[in-house]
Amino acid sequence: MSLDRLAPAVFVLLWSTGWVVAKYASLHSEPFTFLSIRYALSAAAFLALCLVVQAQWPSRGTALRAVYSGFFLHGFYLAGLWWAIANGVPAGISGIIAALQPLLTAIAAPFLIGERLQQAQKLGLALGFIGIAIAISPKLLDPATADLTHAALPLAINLVAMASVTYGTLYQKKHLQSGDLRTIATLQYIGALILTLPLSLIFEHQHFDGAAQAYGALAWSVFGLSMGGVGLLLYLIRRGQVSRAASLIYLMPPAVALEAFIAFGEPLTLPLIVGTVVVVTGVYLTNRKAFSEQRPAEA
């Protein structure tokens, strides 16, 4: 197979591992501390790449907008998602929640750009949220959970994180349509670090146990996700393959659920399977004509 055929599937496979890495990293480090290290290394790696290829840096105004977008696209989003996973949200369920990004984008579009939702899109939105409710119902109704808030709060934070990446995506679409994506990515990771580093210093003890597994998760986060995922995204954009990758995003929730089952033994329960199918159907109905406009949420 040629790289053009393989790239979209490899991109989605890379993206899906982010939720498993988040769960795995939580065993060895506090979430904000881990993300701060990841963002610092990712910014340094992209900076080195930009210097090697002599990438053109944006104007001061565009640079500030890139930092601002990174605050939401990577910083606020992953801070909320990783905290939720570290506090009990299963990686498989978090992966399903990630599928809400295009649904939330469709909800925001009428208010921000005046788009009217078609009937099929409205049905898709309803199905998406019904699917999430089905998937997370065992978590909320678990008799072992004495305090419902203990389960509900991390799930709510996970949902707020999806709203953050949705806003960041729309902001980037509006204000960062031009410029070298490598320099913009560098500035976005700096913006993310501006958020997570203070959170780490205020709320955490900067715990990172230094185990081989911790460094493995960090290396994969930086080079496999931040560099490899974004590098493939740049390739797909250049080759005009973004729509094919977007269509495969519907495989993300089941991929995450399967990976979490293999890595951590998270059960593939009937509500999880049914909820995944309903969410995927809802996202398809809502965005089947807008594949090329979606930027998938990473972990």
CSV table of C-alpha atoms in Angstrom, one decimal:
chain,number,residue,atom,x,y,z
A,1,MET,CA,0.0,0.0,0.0
A,2,SER,CA,1.2,3.6,-0.7
A,3,LEU,CA,1.6,6.1,2.1
A,4,ASP,CA,-1.4,8.0,0.7
A,5,ARG,CA,-3.6,5.0,1.4
A,6,LEU,CA,-2.1,4.2,4.8
A,7,ALA,CA,-1.7,7.7,6.2
A,8,PRO,CA,-5.4,8.4,7.2
A,9,ALA,CA,-5.7,5.1,9.1
A,10,VAL,CA,-2.3,5.5,10.8
A,11,PHE,CA,-3.3,9.0,11.8
A,12,VAL,CA,-6.5,7.8,13.5
A,13,LEU,CA,-4.7,4.9,15.1
A,14,LEU,CA,-2.1,7.3,16.6
A,15,TRP,CA,-4.8,9.7,17.7
A,16,SER,CA,-6.8,6.9,19.5
A,17,THR,CA,-3.8,5.9,21.6
A,18,GLY,CA,-3.9,9.3,23.4
A,19,TRP,CA,-6.7,8.2,25.7
A,20,VAL,CA,-4.8,5.0,26.7
A,21,VAL,CA,-1.6,7.0,27.3
A,22,ALA,CA,-3.6,9.4,29.5
A,23,LYS,CA,-4.8,6.5,31.6
A,24,TYR,CA,-1.4,4.9,31.7
A,25,ALA,CA,0.4,8.2,32.6
A,26,SER,CA,-2.0,8.7,35.5
A,27,LEU,CA,-0.4,5.6,37.2
A,28,HIS,CA,3.0,7.4,37.3
A,29,SER,CA,2.4,11.1,37.4
A,30,GLU,CA,-0.1,13.8,38.3
A,31,PRO,CA,-1.9,15.0,35.2
A,32,PHE,CA,-1.0,18.7,35.1
A,33,THR,CA,2.6,17.8,35.9
A,34,PHE,CA,2.8,15.3,33.1
A,35,LEU,CA,1.2,17.6,30.6
A,36,SER,CA,3.5,20.5,31.5
A,37,ILE,CA,6.5,18.3,30.8
A,38,ARG,CA,4.9,17.0,27.6
A,39,TYR,CA,4.1,20.6,26.4
A,40,ALA,CA,7.6,21.9,27.2
A,41,LEU,CA,9.2,19.0,25.3
A,42,SER,CA,6.7,19.3,22.4
A,43,ALA,CA,7.4,23.0,22.0
A,44,ALA,CA,11.1,22.4,22.1
A,45,ALA,CA,10.9,19.6,19.5
A,46,PHE,CA,8.8,21.7,17.2
A,47,LEU,CA,11.1,24.7,17.7
A,48,ALA,CA,14.0,22.6,16.7
A,49,LEU,CA,12.2,21.4,13.6
A,50,CYS,CA,11.3,24.9,12.7
A,51,LEU,CA,14.9,26.0,13.0
A,52,VAL,CA,16.2,23.1,10.9
A,53,VAL,CA,13.7,23.7,8.0
A,54,GLN,CA,13.9,27.5,8.5
A,55,ALA,CA,10.1,27.8,8.8
A,56,GLN,CA,8.7,31.3,8.5
A,57,TRP,CA,7.4,32.7,11.8
A,58,PRO,CA,4.1,34.6,11.9
A,59,SER,CA,3.5,38.2,12.7
A,60,ARG,CA,3.2,39.3,16.3
A,61,GLY,CA,-0.6,39.4,16.1
A,62,THR,CA,-0.9,36.0,14.6
A,63,ALA,CA,1.6,34.6,17.1
A,64,LEU,CA,-0.5,35.8,20.0
A,65,ARG,CA,-3.6,34.3,18.4
A,66,ALA,CA,-1.7,31.0,18.1
A,67,VAL,CA,-0.7,31.1,21.7
A,68,TYR,CA,-4.3,31.9,22.7
A,69,SER,CA,-5.7,29.1,20.6
A,70,GLY,CA,-3.3,26.6,22.1
A,71,PHE,CA,-4.5,27.6,25.6
A,72,PHE,CA,-7.8,26.0,24.7
A,73,LEU,CA,-7.0,23.5,22.0
A,74,HIS,CA,-4.3,21.7,24.0
A,75,GLY,CA,-4.1,23.3,27.5
A,76,PHE,CA,-7.6,23.6,28.8
A,77,TYR,CA,-8.8,20.6,26.8
A,78,LEU,CA,-6.2,18.1,27.8
A,79,ALA,CA,-5.9,19.4,31.3
A,80,GLY,CA,-9.6,18.6,31.8
A,81,LEU,CA,-9.5,15.3,29.9
A,82,TRP,CA,-6.5,14.0,31.7
A,83,TRP,CA,-7.7,15.1,35.1
A,84,ALA,CA,-11.0,13.3,34.4
A,85,ILE,CA,-9.3,10.1,33.5
A,86,ALA,CA,-6.9,10.3,36.5
A,87,ASN,CA,-10.0,10.7,38.7
A,88,GLY,CA,-11.9,7.7,37.5
A,89,VAL,CA,-13.4,8.3,34.0
A,90,PRO,CA,-12.6,5.1,32.0
A,91,ALA,CA,-10.5,5.7,28.9
A,92,GLY,CA,-13.1,4.0,26.7
A,93,ILE,CA,-15.9,6.4,27.9
A,94,SER,CA,-13.6,9.4,27.5
A,95,GLY,CA,-13.0,8.3,24.0
A,96,ILE,CA,-16.7,8.3,23.3
A,97,ILE,CA,-17.1,11.7,24.8
A,98,ALA,CA,-14.4,12.9,22.4
A,99,ALA,CA,-16.8,12.1,19.6
A,100,LEU,CA,-19.0,15.0,20.9
A,101,GLN,CA,-16.5,17.6,19.4
A,102,PRO,CA,-18.2,17.8,16.0
A,103,LEU,CA,-21.6,17.7,17.6
A,104,LEU,CA,-20.7,20.6,19.8
A,105,THR,CA,-19.2,22.4,16.8
A,106,ALA,CA,-22.6,22.0,15.0
A,107,ILE,CA,-24.4,23.4,18.0
A,108,ALA,CA,-22.1,26.5,18.1
A,109,ALA,CA,-22.1,27.1,14.4
A,110,PRO,CA,-25.6,28.7,14.3
A,111,PHE,CA,-24.6,31.3,16.9
A,112,LEU,CA,-21.1,32.0,15.6
A,113,ILE,CA,-21.4,31.8,11.8
A,114,GLY,CA,-25.2,31.7,11.2
A,115,GLU,CA,-25.5,28.1,10.0
A,116,ARG,CA,-28.9,26.6,10.3
A,117,LEU,CA,-29.1,22.9,11.3
A,118,GLN,CA,-30.9,20.5,8.9
A,119,GLN,CA,-33.4,17.9,10.3
A,120,ALA,CA,-30.8,15.1,9.9
A,121,GLN,CA,-28.3,17.2,11.8
A,122,LYS,CA,-30.8,17.8,14.7
A,123,LEU,CA,-31.4,14.1,14.8
A,124,GLY,CA,-27.7,13.4,14.9
A,125,LEU,CA,-27.2,15.8,17.8
A,126,ALA,CA,-30.0,14.1,19.7
A,127,LEU,CA,-28.5,10.6,19.0
A,128,GLY,CA,-25.1,11.8,20.1
A,129,PHE,CA,-26.2,12.8,23.5
A,130,ILE,CA,-28.4,9.8,23.9
A,131,GLY,CA,-25.4,7.6,23.1
A,132,ILE,CA,-23.3,9.3,25.7
A,133,ALA,CA,-26.0,8.8,28.3
A,134,ILE,CA,-26.2,5.1,27.5
A,135,ALA,CA,-22.5,4.6,27.6
A,136,ILE,CA,-21.9,6.4,31.0
A,137,SER,CA,-25.1,5.1,32.7
A,138,PRO,CA,-23.3,2.2,34.4
A,139,LYS,CA,-20.7,4.7,35.8
A,140,LEU,CA,-23.3,6.9,37.3
A,141,LEU,CA,-25.5,4.1,38.6
A,142,ASP,CA,-22.7,1.9,40.0
A,143,PRO,CA,-23.8,0.8,43.5
A,144,ALA,CA,-20.1,0.9,44.6
A,145,THR,CA,-20.1,4.6,44.0
A,146,ALA,CA,-21.5,5.9,47.3
A,147,ASP,CA,-21.3,9.5,46.3
A,148,LEU,CA,-22.8,10.3,42.9
A,149,THR,CA,-20.8,13.5,42.7
A,150,HIS,CA,-17.6,11.4,42.7
A,151,ALA,CA,-18.6,10.0,39.4
A,152,ALA,CA,-20.5,13.0,38.0
A,153,LEU,CA,-17.8,15.6,38.5
A,154,PRO,CA,-15.0,14.0,36.4
A,155,LEU,CA,-17.5,13.3,33.7
A,156,ALA,CA,-18.7,16.9,33.7
A,157,ILE,CA,-15.1,18.1,33.6
A,158,ASN,CA,-14.5,15.8,30.6
A,159,LEU,CA,-17.5,17.4,28.8
A,160,VAL,CA,-16.3,20.9,29.6
A,161,ALA,CA,-13.0,20.0,28.1
A,162,MET,CA,-14.7,19.0,24.9
A,163,ALA,CA,-16.4,22.4,24.9
A,164,SER,CA,-12.9,24.0,25.2
A,165,VAL,CA,-11.5,22.2,22.2
A,166,THR,CA,-14.6,23.0,20.2
A,167,TYR,CA,-14.1,26.7,20.9
A,168,GLY,CA,-10.4,26.4,20.1
A,169,THR,CA,-11.1,24.7,16.8
A,170,LEU,CA,-13.6,27.4,15.8
A,171,TYR,CA,-11.2,30.1,16.9
A,172,GLN,CA,-8.3,28.6,14.9
A,173,LYS,CA,-10.6,28.2,11.8
A,174,LYS,CA,-11.5,31.9,12.0
A,175,HIS,CA,-8.1,33.5,12.9
A,176,LEU,CA,-5.4,31.1,11.8
A,177,GLN,CA,-6.2,30.1,8.3
A,178,SER,CA,-2.7,31.0,7.0
A,179,GLY,CA,0.9,30.6,8.2
A,180,ASP,CA,3.3,27.7,8.6
A,181,LEU,CA,1.5,25.1,10.8
A,182,ARG,CA,4.9,24.0,12.3
A,183,THR,CA,5.5,27.4,13.8
A,184,ILE,CA,1.9,27.7,14.8
A,185,ALA,CA,2.1,24.3,16.6
A,186,THR,CA,5.1,25.5,18.5
A,187,LEU,CA,3.3,28.6,19.7
A,188,GLN,CA,0.2,26.6,20.6
A,189,TYR,CA,2.2,24.3,22.8
A,190,ILE,CA,3.6,27.3,24.6
A,191,GLY,CA,0.1,28.6,25.1
A,192,ALA,CA,-0.9,25.2,26.6
A,193,LEU,CA,2.1,25.3,28.9
A,194,ILE,CA,1.1,28.7,30.1
A,195,LEU,CA,-2.1,27.0,31.6
A,196,THR,CA,-0.9,23.7,32.8
A,197,LEU,CA,2.4,24.8,34.5
A,198,PRO,CA,0.6,27.1,37.0
A,199,LEU,CA,-2.1,24.4,37.6
A,200,SER,CA,0.7,21.9,38.4
A,201,LEU,CA,2.5,24.3,40.8
A,202,ILE,CA,-0.7,25.3,42.6
A,203,PHE,CA,-2.7,22.1,42.9
A,204,GLU,CA,-0.1,19.3,42.6
A,205,HIS,CA,3.2,18.2,44.1
A,206,GLN,CA,4.9,17.7,40.7
A,207,HIS,CA,4.9,14.0,41.2
A,208,PHE,CA,6.6,12.1,38.3
A,209,ASP,CA,7.9,8.7,39.5
A,210,GLY,CA,10.6,8.4,36.9
A,211,ALA,CA,9.8,4.8,36.1
A,212,ALA,CA,10.6,3.4,32.7
A,213,GLN,CA,6.9,3.2,31.9
A,214,ALA,CA,6.5,6.9,32.8
A,215,TYR,CA,9.3,7.9,30.4
A,216,GLY,CA,7.8,5.6,27.8
A,217,ALA,CA,4.4,7.3,28.1
A,218,LEU,CA,6.1,10.7,27.9
A,219,ALA,CA,8.1,9.8,24.8
A,220,TRP,CA,5.1,8.5,23.0
A,221,SER,CA,3.1,11.6,24.0
A,222,VAL,CA,5.7,13.9,22.6
A,223,PHE,CA,6.9,12.0,19.5
A,224,GLY,CA,4.0,9.7,18.8
A,225,LEU,CA,1.1,12.1,19.5
A,226,SER,CA,2.4,15.7,19.5
A,227,MET,CA,4.9,15.2,16.7
A,228,GLY,CA,3.8,12.1,14.8
A,229,GLY,CA,0.1,12.9,14.9
A,230,VAL,CA,0.6,16.6,13.9
A,231,GLY,CA,3.2,15.5,11.3
A,232,LEU,CA,0.7,13.2,9.7
A,233,LEU,CA,-2.0,15.9,9.8
A,234,LEU,CA,0.4,18.2,7.9
A,235,TYR,CA,1.0,15.5,5.4
A,236,LEU,CA,-2.7,14.8,5.0
A,237,ILE,CA,-3.4,18.5,4.5
A,238,ARG,CA,-0.7,18.8,1.8
A,239,ARG,CA,-1.9,15.7,0.0
A,240,GLY,CA,-5.6,16.6,0.2
A,241,GLN,CA,-6.5,13.5,2.3
A,242,VAL,CA,-8.1,15.4,5.3
A,243,SER,CA,-11.6,14.3,4.3
A,244,ARG,CA,-10.6,10.6,4.3
A,245,ALA,CA,-9.0,11.0,7.8
A,246,ALA,CA,-12.1,12.7,9.0
A,247,SER,CA,-14.4,9.9,7.8
A,248,LEU,CA,-12.2,7.4,9.8
A,249,ILE,CA,-12.6,9.5,13.0
A,250,TYR,CA,-15.9,7.6,13.5
A,251,LEU,CA,-13.7,4.6,14.3
A,252,MET,CA,-12.1,6.5,17.2
A,253,PRO,CA,-14.5,5.6,20.0
A,254,PRO,CA,-14.5,1.8,19.3
A,255,ALA,CA,-10.7,1.9,18.8
A,256,VAL,CA,-10.2,3.6,22.2
A,257,ALA,CA,-12.6,1.2,23.9
A,258,LEU,CA,-10.8,-1.8,22.4
A,259,GLU,CA,-7.4,-0.5,23.3
A,260,ALA,CA,-8.5,0.3,26.9
A,261,PHE,CA,-9.9,-3.3,27.1
A,262,ILE,CA,-6.5,-4.7,26.0
A,263,ALA,CA,-4.3,-2.4,28.1
A,264,PHE,CA,-6.3,-2.1,31.3
A,265,GLY,CA,-9.1,-4.6,31.2
A,266,GLU,CA,-11.8,-2.0,31.0
A,267,PRO,CA,-14.9,-4.1,30.3
A,268,LEU,CA,-16.6,-3.9,26.9
A,269,THR,CA,-20.1,-3.7,28.5
A,270,LEU,CA,-23.3,-3.7,26.5
A,271,PRO,CA,-24.1,-0.1,27.4
A,272,LEU,CA,-20.6,1.0,26.2
A,273,ILE,CA,-21.0,-0.9,22.9
A,274,VAL,CA,-24.5,0.4,22.3
A,275,GLY,CA,-23.6,3.9,23.3
A,276,THR,CA,-20.6,3.9,20.9
A,277,VAL,CA,-22.8,2.8,18.0
A,278,VAL,CA,-25.4,5.5,18.8
A,279,VAL,CA,-22.8,8.2,19.1
A,280,VAL,CA,-21.0,7.2,15.9
A,281,THR,CA,-24.4,7.3,14.1
A,282,GLY,CA,-25.2,10.7,15.5
A,283,VAL,CA,-21.8,12.2,14.6
A,284,TYR,CA,-22.2,10.8,11.0
A,285,LEU,CA,-25.6,12.3,10.6
A,286,THR,CA,-24.5,15.7,11.9
A,287,ASN,CA,-21.3,16.0,9.9
A,288,ARG,CA,-21.4,13.8,6.9
A,289,LYS,CA,-21.1,16.9,4.6
A,290,ALA,CA,-18.5,18.7,6.6
A,291,PHE,CA,-15.6,16.2,7.0
A,292,SER,CA,-12.9,18.5,5.7
A,293,GLU,CA,-13.9,21.2,8.2
A,294,GLN,CA,-13.3,19.1,11.4
A,295,ARG,CA,-10.1,19.0,13.3
A,296,PRO,CA,-10.1,15.9,15.5
A,297,ALA,CA,-9.6,16.3,19.2
A,298,GLU,CA,-6.5,14.6,20.4
A,299,ALA,CA,-5.5,13.3,23.8
